Amino acid sequence: MLNLLKIEYEKIITYSTFWVIFGLFFFFTPLVFYGLGQIKLDSFPIDFTTIYHFPDIWNNITYVASWFNLLIGMLLVILVCNEFSFKTFRQHVIDGQSKSDFILSKILLSSSFSFLTTFYLFLIVGFLGFVSGNDGSFLTDIKYLLIYFVQSLGYMSLGLIIAVTIRSSALAIIIFTFSIFFESILSYFVPDAIAPFLPLEIISNLTPVPTPKGIQVPVLAEAIPLNTSLMIAVIYILAFWGISFLILNYKDVK
Amino acid sequence: MNEILSVNNVSKRYGNVNALNSISLQINKGEIYGILGPNGSGKTTTLGIILGVLNPDRGSYSWNGNTPTKYDRKKIGSLLETPNFYPYLSARQNLSIACKVKEVSEGDVDRVLSKLDLLNRADSKFKTFSLGMKQRLAIASALLGNPETLVLDEPTNGLDPQGIAEIRNVILDLANEGKTIIMASHILDEVEKICSHVAILKLGNLLTYGPIESVLNNQEQVVVASENLVLLERTLSQIDGVSRIQKNGDKLSLILASGKDSTYLNKALFEKGIVASEISIRKTDLESNFLELIK
Ligand SMILES: Nc1ncnc2c1ncn2[C@@H]1O[C@H](COP(=O)(O)OP(=O)(O)O)[C@@H](O)[C@H]1O
Ligand SMILES: [Mg+2]
């Protein structure tokens, strides 16, 4: 397994798209998060710097970073589609990999991406949280990191299934980007009881919009508890991985 | 056990194209087996199946007598149709990945690069390579780990005459080391110069196979003429050892089984009351034998 992951990193370590997308993530996530804390509204006396405070910071930063999760998902789509357009998937099979090795490699790669981005958030929080002083314990609500990790894996598992089905990067990226949009159209046509359980709904709601201190927002009655969402998301991820394998297994290797 | 590869009644369709029609082949250790046939005859499809990238609709194959696994493929050096590499990686980086996939030592990279005369371009990106260099890199990759068996699909594709000669020498060297080589080609000359055995494919059908001399060489075409061609043809078809009778202008041509000669034919015709106005032997070259076979 370690060998498979090593191969994956050997493929991308000099690939510019990989560095550009991770660069964007590493640069913009803290920048945007810091920027939000600096907002001053004359008409609305909220102290935005409280977003840096423990324990809310965990929810806040994972929410901001989740905007960039789609970017990482897109990177995975590109990397997987490359294997088809360069015919390197075919070559790997010829050279002695199985189709399940291929899927396993991409699962390992996705997991390592999720680990990297999650760990990065941990570092930012450590830095921002401590310099701004905190009024709660560091570990309270750190579960948001785990949730963020699962969400990021979720987007990439969707990316994987789209990539192995479509195989051409351009089309796959378009479909991946618009999939949230497609799903919200779809949700009009399914019963209200089912709509909140659609995969992207579940995955994107893992990082809920934080409720700023001092503002009362009506809590949506039918909101699914976070723990339940988390479980369902994990099931979706496993299913997407499994279906990706079945699709790959069914087709000839082109 | 001497048998390296066994293919049993393998068929493959694409839509309504019958790409392979119940093909069976046995390839033994040390043979240099040419799979010869015009474009579209099913060579790549055959190799794709034995390399695990295409699923046959029917039939099976085995390496070394066992059900094929990915571990067999790690020990076979293969080039299928096109060189497949990451364009943004250097030749050396690409081969290093191939080594990891095949689980062979990366110490072999420089050896194969120098064997294919690519060492001075080892650190150039694959996308900067010419067609011929890409093809040579693909062959270099097939040699990683010094495999006992090689599967090469049109290995001289895209090479200039000098490159073709070099690759042929590389393959002949491998043959002399006792390796088993399965090579697809649409070029008769190439198969003739390199291979010990040949299988001829046409439109997905296996026409004939065996040691190269017996498939391509041993046949002499006999040309016969007589007053009544229709009667001649009917009579010829009753004579033992005569095959592939064909009309050739106002003459008939045929192939005699080995051991039979024109005297035998003349006598046989005479006994049946036919006087041949001409019986001549045309030495056929490989080319025309091949063209004859795939007609
Ligand atoms: N992916 C495919 N889809 C449809 N037809 C194909 C495909 N691959 C090959 N064929 C057809 O199968 C036949 C055999 O092709 P191939 O094995 O590539 O021949 P060769 O390698 O001898 O030139 C051809 O008629 C070709 O058009
Ligand atoms: Mg071919």
XYZ file of C-alpha atoms and ligand atoms in Angstrom:
577
model
C 0.000 0.000 0.000
C 2.832 2.324 0.836
C 4.314 1.475 -2.561
C 1.080 2.562 -4.270
C 1.053 5.887 -2.412
C 4.718 6.455 -3.248
C 3.931 5.929 -6.926
C 1.091 8.455 -6.701
C 3.362 11.111 -5.231
C 6.094 10.409 -7.740
C 3.548 11.200 -10.452
C 2.517 14.562 -9.015
C 5.566 15.932 -7.256
C 6.667 17.817 -10.383
C 3.170 18.370 -11.771
C 2.459 22.093 -11.832
C -1.332 21.818 -11.532
C -0.893 20.001 -8.223
C 1.248 22.835 -6.838
C -1.026 25.564 -8.207
C -4.163 24.120 -6.640
C -2.557 23.333 -3.300
C -0.894 26.748 -3.444
C -4.287 28.411 -3.899
C -5.687 26.425 -0.999
C -2.755 27.144 1.303
C -2.747 30.823 0.407
C -6.406 31.739 0.284
C -7.815 29.725 3.173
C -5.973 31.668 5.903
C -6.227 34.911 3.952
C -9.994 34.745 3.576
C -10.423 33.541 7.131
C -8.272 36.344 8.468
C -10.034 38.842 6.206
C -13.473 37.872 7.511
C -12.333 38.644 11.030
C -11.386 42.157 9.973
C -14.807 43.088 8.634
C -16.261 46.159 10.307
C -19.866 47.074 9.726
C -20.925 50.474 11.054
C -24.588 49.623 10.980
C -24.158 46.288 12.628
C -22.071 46.200 15.764
C -20.688 42.690 15.744
C -17.096 42.027 16.623
C -16.009 39.777 13.761
C -12.695 39.031 15.417
C -14.559 36.639 17.676
C -14.427 34.169 14.776
C -10.857 33.508 15.870
C -11.972 32.511 19.347
C -12.128 29.039 20.757
C -14.123 26.904 20.433
C -16.049 28.575 17.567
C -12.900 28.886 15.488
C -13.104 25.187 14.566
C -16.531 25.571 13.022
C -15.617 28.885 11.429
C -12.411 27.864 9.745
C -13.720 24.553 8.476
C -16.655 26.428 7.003
C -14.362 28.833 5.163
C -11.993 26.071 4.062
C -14.891 24.011 2.760
C -15.318 26.566 -0.044
C -11.897 25.468 -1.261
C -12.639 21.766 -0.891
C -14.192 21.778 -4.330
C -10.828 22.934 -5.635
C -9.075 19.912 -4.174
C -11.837 17.705 -5.546
C -11.203 19.218 -8.954
C -7.500 18.400 -8.638
C -8.386 14.780 -8.020
C -10.673 14.769 -11.066
C -7.807 16.119 -13.190
C -5.304 13.600 -11.834
C -7.607 10.637 -12.429
C -8.640 11.787 -15.915
C -4.957 12.247 -16.777
C -4.418 8.541 -16.207
C -6.924 7.863 -18.965
C -5.812 10.563 -21.401
C -2.115 9.689 -21.029
C -3.130 6.000 -21.184
C -0.999 5.450 -18.106
C -3.816 3.529 -16.435
C -3.635 1.098 -19.355
C 0.135 0.949 -19.005
C -0.097 0.283 -15.247
C -2.425 -2.636 -15.911
C -0.069 -3.968 -18.574
C 2.843 -3.582 -16.166
C 1.054 -5.540 -13.472
C -1.385 -3.416 -11.492
C -4.955 -4.549 -11.034
C -7.985 -2.338 -11.410
C -8.468 -2.479 -7.665
C -4.858 -1.306 -7.205
C -5.786 1.706 -9.314
C -8.840 2.576 -7.212
C -6.924 1.902 -4.006
C -4.158 4.265 -5.189
C -6.683 7.033 -5.753
C -8.328 6.388 -2.378
C -4.932 6.619 -0.699
C -4.140 9.776 -2.619
C -7.489 11.358 -1.686
C -7.004 10.431 1.949
C -3.545 11.936 1.962
C -4.900 15.157 0.416
C -7.605 15.305 3.081
C -5.011 14.702 5.726
C -2.787 17.483 4.388
C -5.550 20.081 4.199
C -6.957 19.125 7.590
C -3.554 19.283 9.191
C -2.988 22.672 7.612
C -6.209 23.961 9.176
C -4.994 22.636 12.492
C -1.820 24.680 12.114
C -3.720 27.843 11.185
C -6.051 27.440 14.129
C -3.128 26.815 16.415
C -1.498 30.007 15.244
C -4.502 32.335 14.932
C -6.249 30.982 17.983
C -3.317 31.453 20.282
C -2.202 34.862 19.071
C -5.701 36.219 19.449
C -6.096 34.789 22.916
C -8.828 32.339 23.566
C -11.667 32.002 25.945
C -12.345 28.302 25.649
C -10.432 25.113 25.685
C -8.417 24.229 22.640
C -9.911 20.800 22.234
C -13.609 21.672 22.509
C -15.215 21.272 19.123
C -12.039 19.969 17.508
C -14.414 17.352 16.080
C -15.008 19.860 13.264
C -11.600 18.880 11.922
C -12.727 15.277 11.614
C -15.927 16.423 9.959
C -13.936 18.579 7.590
C -11.708 15.610 6.770
C -14.758 13.526 5.881
C -16.246 16.310 3.784
C -13.072 16.718 1.817
C -12.943 12.948 1.207
C -16.593 13.153 0.197
C -15.965 15.670 -2.582
C -13.024 13.637 -3.816
C -15.002 10.384 -3.804
C -17.579 12.136 -5.972
C -14.713 13.379 -8.169
C -13.393 9.831 -8.498
C -16.679 8.384 -9.647
C -17.182 11.197 -12.165
C -13.623 10.858 -13.458
C -13.734 7.080 -14.014
C -17.091 7.407 -15.731
C -16.390 10.422 -17.966
C -12.615 9.997 -18.425
C -12.124 13.271 -20.276
C -10.869 16.028 -17.952
C -12.723 18.946 -19.480
C -16.145 17.336 -19.340
C -15.520 15.685 -15.984
C -14.517 19.001 -14.383
C -17.619 20.703 -15.725
C -19.860 17.941 -14.433
C -18.080 17.907 -11.085
C -18.392 21.680 -10.696
C -22.029 21.735 -11.608
C -22.944 18.620 -9.686
C -24.130 20.642 -6.681
C -26.297 22.662 -9.015
C -27.616 19.499 -10.693
C -28.444 18.005 -7.352
C -30.391 21.019 -6.202
C -32.495 20.773 -9.343
C -32.951 17.102 -8.647
C -34.043 17.832 -5.094
C -37.183 19.533 -6.436
C -38.245 16.291 -7.983
C -37.693 13.979 -5.040
C -39.912 13.840 -1.953
C -39.068 16.390 0.737
C -38.300 13.580 3.139
C -35.497 12.357 0.882
C -34.075 15.640 -0.440
C -31.896 16.425 2.597
C -30.320 12.984 2.316
C -29.012 13.443 -1.220
C -25.238 12.939 -1.235
C -24.054 16.474 -1.919
C -26.595 17.928 0.457
C -25.234 15.677 3.176
C -21.610 16.322 2.284
C -21.864 20.099 1.941
C -23.882 20.438 5.147
C -21.114 18.786 7.114
C -19.600 22.201 7.599
C -22.667 24.201 8.593
C -22.805 27.989 8.306
C -21.585 29.208 11.682
C -24.008 31.267 13.737
C -22.260 34.475 14.807
C -22.250 35.291 18.493
C -24.989 37.627 19.552
C -27.312 36.874 16.696
C -30.358 34.733 17.028
C -31.024 32.594 14.028
C -33.999 30.337 13.767
C -32.831 26.744 14.014
C -34.237 24.701 11.192
C -36.490 22.132 12.735
C -35.759 19.324 10.321
C -31.982 19.739 10.316
C -30.233 16.381 10.458
C -27.976 16.016 13.499
C -24.310 16.379 12.591
C -23.385 12.930 13.834
C -26.025 11.355 11.638
C -24.849 13.392 8.636
C -21.332 12.270 9.316
C -22.331 8.627 9.315
C -24.373 8.946 6.152
C -21.505 10.812 4.475
C -19.105 7.979 5.297
C -21.564 5.517 3.788
C -21.801 7.623 0.625
C -18.018 7.786 0.381
C -17.652 4.023 0.684
C -20.410 3.570 -1.887
C -18.771 6.008 -4.341
C -15.466 4.187 -4.014
C -17.148 0.835 -4.538
C -19.145 2.012 -7.542
C -16.017 3.577 -9.067
C -14.363 0.178 -8.866
C -17.362 -1.553 -10.427
C -17.445 0.924 -13.314
C -13.733 0.488 -13.928
C -14.009 -3.266 -13.667
C -16.881 -3.469 -16.091
C -15.202 -1.556 -18.902
C -12.256 -2.596 -21.055
C -9.074 -0.741 -20.186
C -8.697 1.926 -22.826
C 6.917 -27.208 -18.564
C 7.969 -25.543 -21.760
C 4.762 -23.755 -22.564
C 4.824 -20.030 -21.812
C 1.515 -18.883 -23.236
C -1.581 -20.761 -24.183
C -4.565 -19.072 -25.814
C -7.714 -21.137 -26.086
C -10.604 -20.277 -28.401
C -10.533 -16.592 -27.617
C -13.180 -14.419 -29.269
C -13.827 -10.699 -29.025
C -16.428 -8.475 -30.656
C -16.735 -4.709 -30.800
C -20.334 -4.010 -31.650
C -20.714 -5.888 -34.900
C -16.990 -6.044 -35.656
C -15.700 -9.544 -35.085
C -12.242 -8.523 -33.902
C -11.186 -12.065 -32.947
C -12.774 -15.291 -33.979
C -11.951 -18.221 -31.715
C -8.173 -17.888 -31.749
C -5.949 -20.591 -30.241
C -2.173 -20.380 -29.911
C 0.569 -22.128 -28.005
C 3.862 -20.393 -27.472
C 6.822 -22.198 -25.978
C 9.897 -21.053 -24.170
C 12.552 -19.506 -26.377
C 10.312 -18.994 -29.376
C 10.256 -15.691 -31.181
C 6.657 -15.695 -32.176
C 5.466 -13.258 -34.808
C 1.812 -12.365 -35.043
C 1.515 -11.199 -38.587
C -1.451 -9.629 -40.269
C -2.625 -6.505 -42.053
C -3.952 -3.511 -40.121
C -7.168 -4.276 -38.319
C -6.622 -8.026 -38.349
C -6.782 -8.319 -34.551
C -3.132 -8.312 -33.492
C -3.479 -5.596 -30.863
C -6.734 -7.120 -29.662
C -4.976 -10.473 -29.163
C -2.110 -8.903 -27.244
C -4.508 -6.679 -25.274
C -6.321 -9.778 -24.066
C -3.206 -11.656 -22.966
C -1.994 -8.492 -21.196
C -5.191 -8.173 -19.194
C -6.505 -4.893 -20.620
C -9.280 -6.409 -22.716
C -11.776 -8.963 -21.500
C -12.390 -11.705 -24.064
C -16.040 -12.455 -24.791
C -15.245 -16.158 -24.883
C -12.224 -18.347 -24.368
C -9.301 -18.192 -21.988
C -5.558 -17.870 -21.842
C -2.871 -18.834 -19.394
C 0.699 -17.848 -18.665
C 2.993 -20.731 -17.694
C -0.016 -22.975 -17.434
C -1.713 -20.995 -14.669
C -4.734 -18.745 -14.477
C -3.318 -15.297 -15.261
C -2.739 -12.805 -12.443
C -1.219 -9.355 -12.218
C 1.982 -10.986 -10.933
C 2.494 -12.671 -14.309
C 2.310 -9.278 -15.993
C 4.902 -7.793 -13.648
C 7.344 -10.374 -15.016
C 6.537 -9.718 -18.682
C 7.974 -6.753 -20.563
C 5.241 -5.250 -22.708
C 4.652 -2.582 -25.274
C 1.054 -2.370 -26.445
C 0.238 -0.154 -29.409
C 1.514 3.209 -28.131
C 4.145 4.447 -25.679
C 2.188 5.538 -22.596
C 3.977 7.923 -20.266
C 3.436 11.092 -18.237
C 4.313 13.911 -20.649
C 5.490 16.287 -17.919
C 7.886 13.776 -16.345
C 11.382 12.979 -17.582
C 12.288 9.659 -19.162
C 14.032 8.638 -15.963
C 11.098 9.611 -13.741
C 8.708 7.711 -15.984
C 10.855 4.588 -15.860
C 11.237 4.871 -12.121
C 7.443 4.772 -11.813
C 7.340 1.756 -14.129
C 9.894 0.014 -11.890
C 7.728 0.600 -8.829
C 4.649 -0.710 -10.633
C 6.520 -3.820 -11.760
C 8.249 -4.124 -8.396
C 11.708 -4.394 -9.931
C 14.883 -2.659 -8.813
C 15.291 0.926 -9.971
C 18.966 0.219 -10.526
C 17.890 -1.085 -13.913
C 16.779 2.283 -15.287
C 20.161 3.404 -16.570
C 20.899 0.022 -18.129
C 17.755 0.046 -20.280
C 18.153 3.730 -21.150
C 21.652 3.148 -22.426
C 20.601 -0.003 -24.258
C 18.077 2.065 -26.217
C 20.518 4.943 -26.608
C 18.494 7.372 -24.520
C 20.880 7.987 -21.654
C 21.812 11.467 -22.842
C 18.130 12.445 -22.874
C 17.251 10.701 -19.609
C 16.298 13.927 -17.867
C 14.315 15.487 -20.702
C 10.564 15.537 -20.391
C 8.731 12.816 -22.283
C 6.702 15.396 -24.196
C 9.854 16.813 -25.767
C 10.686 13.424 -27.331
C 10.319 12.642 -31.021
C 8.046 9.798 -32.055
C 11.004 7.475 -32.468
C 12.425 8.347 -29.045
C 9.034 7.744 -27.439
C 8.921 4.334 -29.066
C 12.453 3.559 -27.873
C 11.526 4.631 -24.346
C 8.552 2.270 -24.442
C 10.850 -0.575 -25.431
C 13.317 0.451 -22.726
C 10.466 0.279 -20.243
C 9.571 -3.212 -21.439
C 13.137 -4.315 -20.689
C 13.049 -3.170 -17.049
C 13.799 -6.036 -14.699
C 15.238 -8.072 -17.576
C 12.051 -10.142 -18.081
C 12.176 -13.634 -19.555
C 9.133 -12.945 -21.719
C 8.444 -9.911 -23.897
C 5.272 -8.859 -25.663
C 5.898 -6.224 -28.310
C 3.158 -4.718 -30.456
C 4.617 -3.211 -33.640
C 7.917 -2.372 -31.921
C 9.405 -0.530 -34.902
C 6.399 1.726 -35.357
C 7.375 5.319 -36.013
C 11.104 4.655 -36.302
C 13.364 5.710 -39.149
C 15.262 3.006 -41.085
C 18.284 3.275 -38.835
C 16.061 3.085 -35.744
C 14.285 0.062 -37.174
C 17.605 -1.714 -37.700
C 18.675 -0.881 -34.140
C 15.475 -2.191 -32.614
C 15.711 -5.365 -34.649
C 19.194 -5.888 -33.289
C 17.991 -5.312 -29.745
C 15.273 -7.912 -30.266
C 17.682 -10.382 -31.887
C 20.066 -9.946 -28.935
C 17.211 -10.753 -26.574
C 16.343 -13.778 -28.681
C 19.925 -14.987 -28.459
C 19.732 -14.701 -24.686
C 16.974 -17.298 -24.880
C 14.071 -15.007 -24.082
C 10.582 -15.700 -25.325
C 9.281 -12.897 -27.508
C 5.783 -12.393 -28.834
C 5.785 -9.719 -31.472
C 2.943 -8.324 -33.541
C 3.736 -6.768 -36.879
C 2.125 -6.004 -40.186
C 5.517 -6.064 -41.890
C 6.385 -9.438 -43.339
C 10.035 -8.569 -43.794
C 10.351 -7.786 -40.105
C 8.769 -11.039 -38.981
C 10.882 -12.987 -41.434
C 14.093 -11.387 -40.184
C 13.357 -11.766 -36.491
C 10.917 -14.567 -35.778
C 11.238 -18.309 -35.423
C 7.483 -18.886 -35.523
C 4.584 -17.048 -37.022
C 0.812 -16.934 -36.733
C -1.066 -15.201 -39.506
C -4.215 -13.281 -38.694
C -6.749 -11.887 -41.081
C -9.970 -10.171 -40.095
C -9.878 -11.825 -36.698
C -9.270 -15.322 -38.043
C -6.136 -17.334 -37.431
C -5.227 -18.516 -40.932
C -2.176 -20.585 -40.171
C 0.658 -20.872 -37.686
C 3.845 -22.752 -37.006
C 7.598 -22.530 -37.600
C 8.243 -19.746 -40.048
C 9.788 -21.930 -42.796
C 6.852 -24.249 -42.894
C 4.279 -21.476 -42.927
C 5.843 -19.154 -45.440
C 8.523 -20.975 -47.349
C 7.732 -24.534 -48.191
C 5.216 -23.911 -50.863
C 5.897 -23.892 -54.541
C 3.246 -22.665 -56.841
C 2.590 -24.835 -59.838
C 1.067 -23.303 -62.915
C -0.897 -25.627 -65.196
C -2.584 -24.983 -68.521
C -4.714 -27.165 -70.748
C -7.328 -26.813 -73.448
C -10.370 -27.133 -71.244
C -9.823 -25.135 -68.059
C -13.096 -26.174 -66.481
C -12.356 -29.826 -66.922
C -8.791 -29.243 -65.789
C -9.941 -27.574 -62.612
C -12.402 -30.345 -61.836
C -9.772 -32.994 -62.428
C -7.101 -31.219 -60.412
C -9.378 -30.996 -57.440
C -9.603 -34.792 -57.403
C -5.858 -35.279 -57.266
C -4.309 -36.045 -53.933
C -1.958 -33.344 -52.566
C -3.340 -30.475 -54.640
C -4.650 -27.432 -52.862
C -5.565 -23.802 -53.403
C -6.418 -24.049 -57.068
C -6.839 -20.633 -58.549
C -7.609 -19.257 -61.940
C -4.829 -17.113 -63.289
C -5.778 -15.778 -66.715
C -5.967 -18.799 -69.012
C -3.959 -20.905 -66.581
C -4.525 -22.425 -63.187
C -2.176 -22.142 -60.271
C -2.077 -24.497 -57.328
C 0.000 -25.576 -54.378
C 1.380 -29.093 -54.184
C 1.821 -30.822 -50.856
C 5.444 -31.343 -49.900
C 6.918 -34.496 -51.381
C 4.922 -34.185 -54.588
C 6.460 -32.671 -57.690
C 5.446 -31.664 -61.205
C 6.209 -35.130 -62.606
C 3.722 -36.584 -60.116
C 1.137 -34.043 -61.200
C 1.699 -34.622 -64.876
C 1.339 -38.359 -64.429
C -1.805 -38.014 -62.378
C -3.387 -35.773 -64.983
C -2.400 -38.065 -67.816
C -3.973 -41.024 -66.038
C -7.195 -39.085 -65.923
C -7.010 -38.384 -69.609
C -5.815 -34.818 -69.559
C -2.812 -33.567 -71.447
C -1.339 -30.505 -69.908
C -0.039 -27.984 -72.371
C 2.075 -26.459 -69.655
C 3.249 -27.407 -66.194
C 5.691 -24.984 -64.678
C 6.881 -24.254 -61.219
C 6.978 -20.758 -59.936
C 9.235 -20.213 -56.979
C 7.183 -18.003 -54.726
C 8.850 -15.618 -52.403
C 7.676 -14.945 -48.885
C 5.915 -11.836 -49.958
C 3.666 -13.530 -52.441
C 3.096 -16.448 -50.101
C 1.979 -14.033 -47.472
C -0.188 -12.074 -49.851
C -1.584 -15.361 -51.056
C -2.397 -16.404 -47.513
C -4.216 -13.270 -46.548
C -6.087 -12.952 -49.840
N -12.109 -0.081 -29.062
C -12.571 -0.530 -30.230
N -13.844 -0.268 -30.591
C -14.328 -0.731 -31.771
N -13.625 -1.463 -32.642
C -12.344 -1.748 -32.329
C -11.756 -1.296 -31.117
N -10.480 -1.735 -31.082
C -10.284 -2.422 -32.209
N -11.401 -2.439 -32.977
C -11.568 -3.130 -34.278
O -11.147 -4.462 -34.112
C -10.421 -4.899 -35.245
C -9.050 -5.375 -34.835
O -8.276 -4.279 -34.392
P -6.787 -4.415 -33.870
O -6.700 -5.568 -32.945
O -6.373 -3.105 -33.334
O -5.992 -4.733 -35.215
P -4.440 -4.671 -35.521
O -3.701 -4.436 -34.262
O -4.135 -6.002 -36.148
O -4.237 -3.562 -36.523
C -10.414 -3.718 -36.200
O -11.457 -3.907 -37.135
C -10.677 -2.538 -35.342
O -11.332 -1.535 -36.051
Mg -2.394 -2.895 -33.783
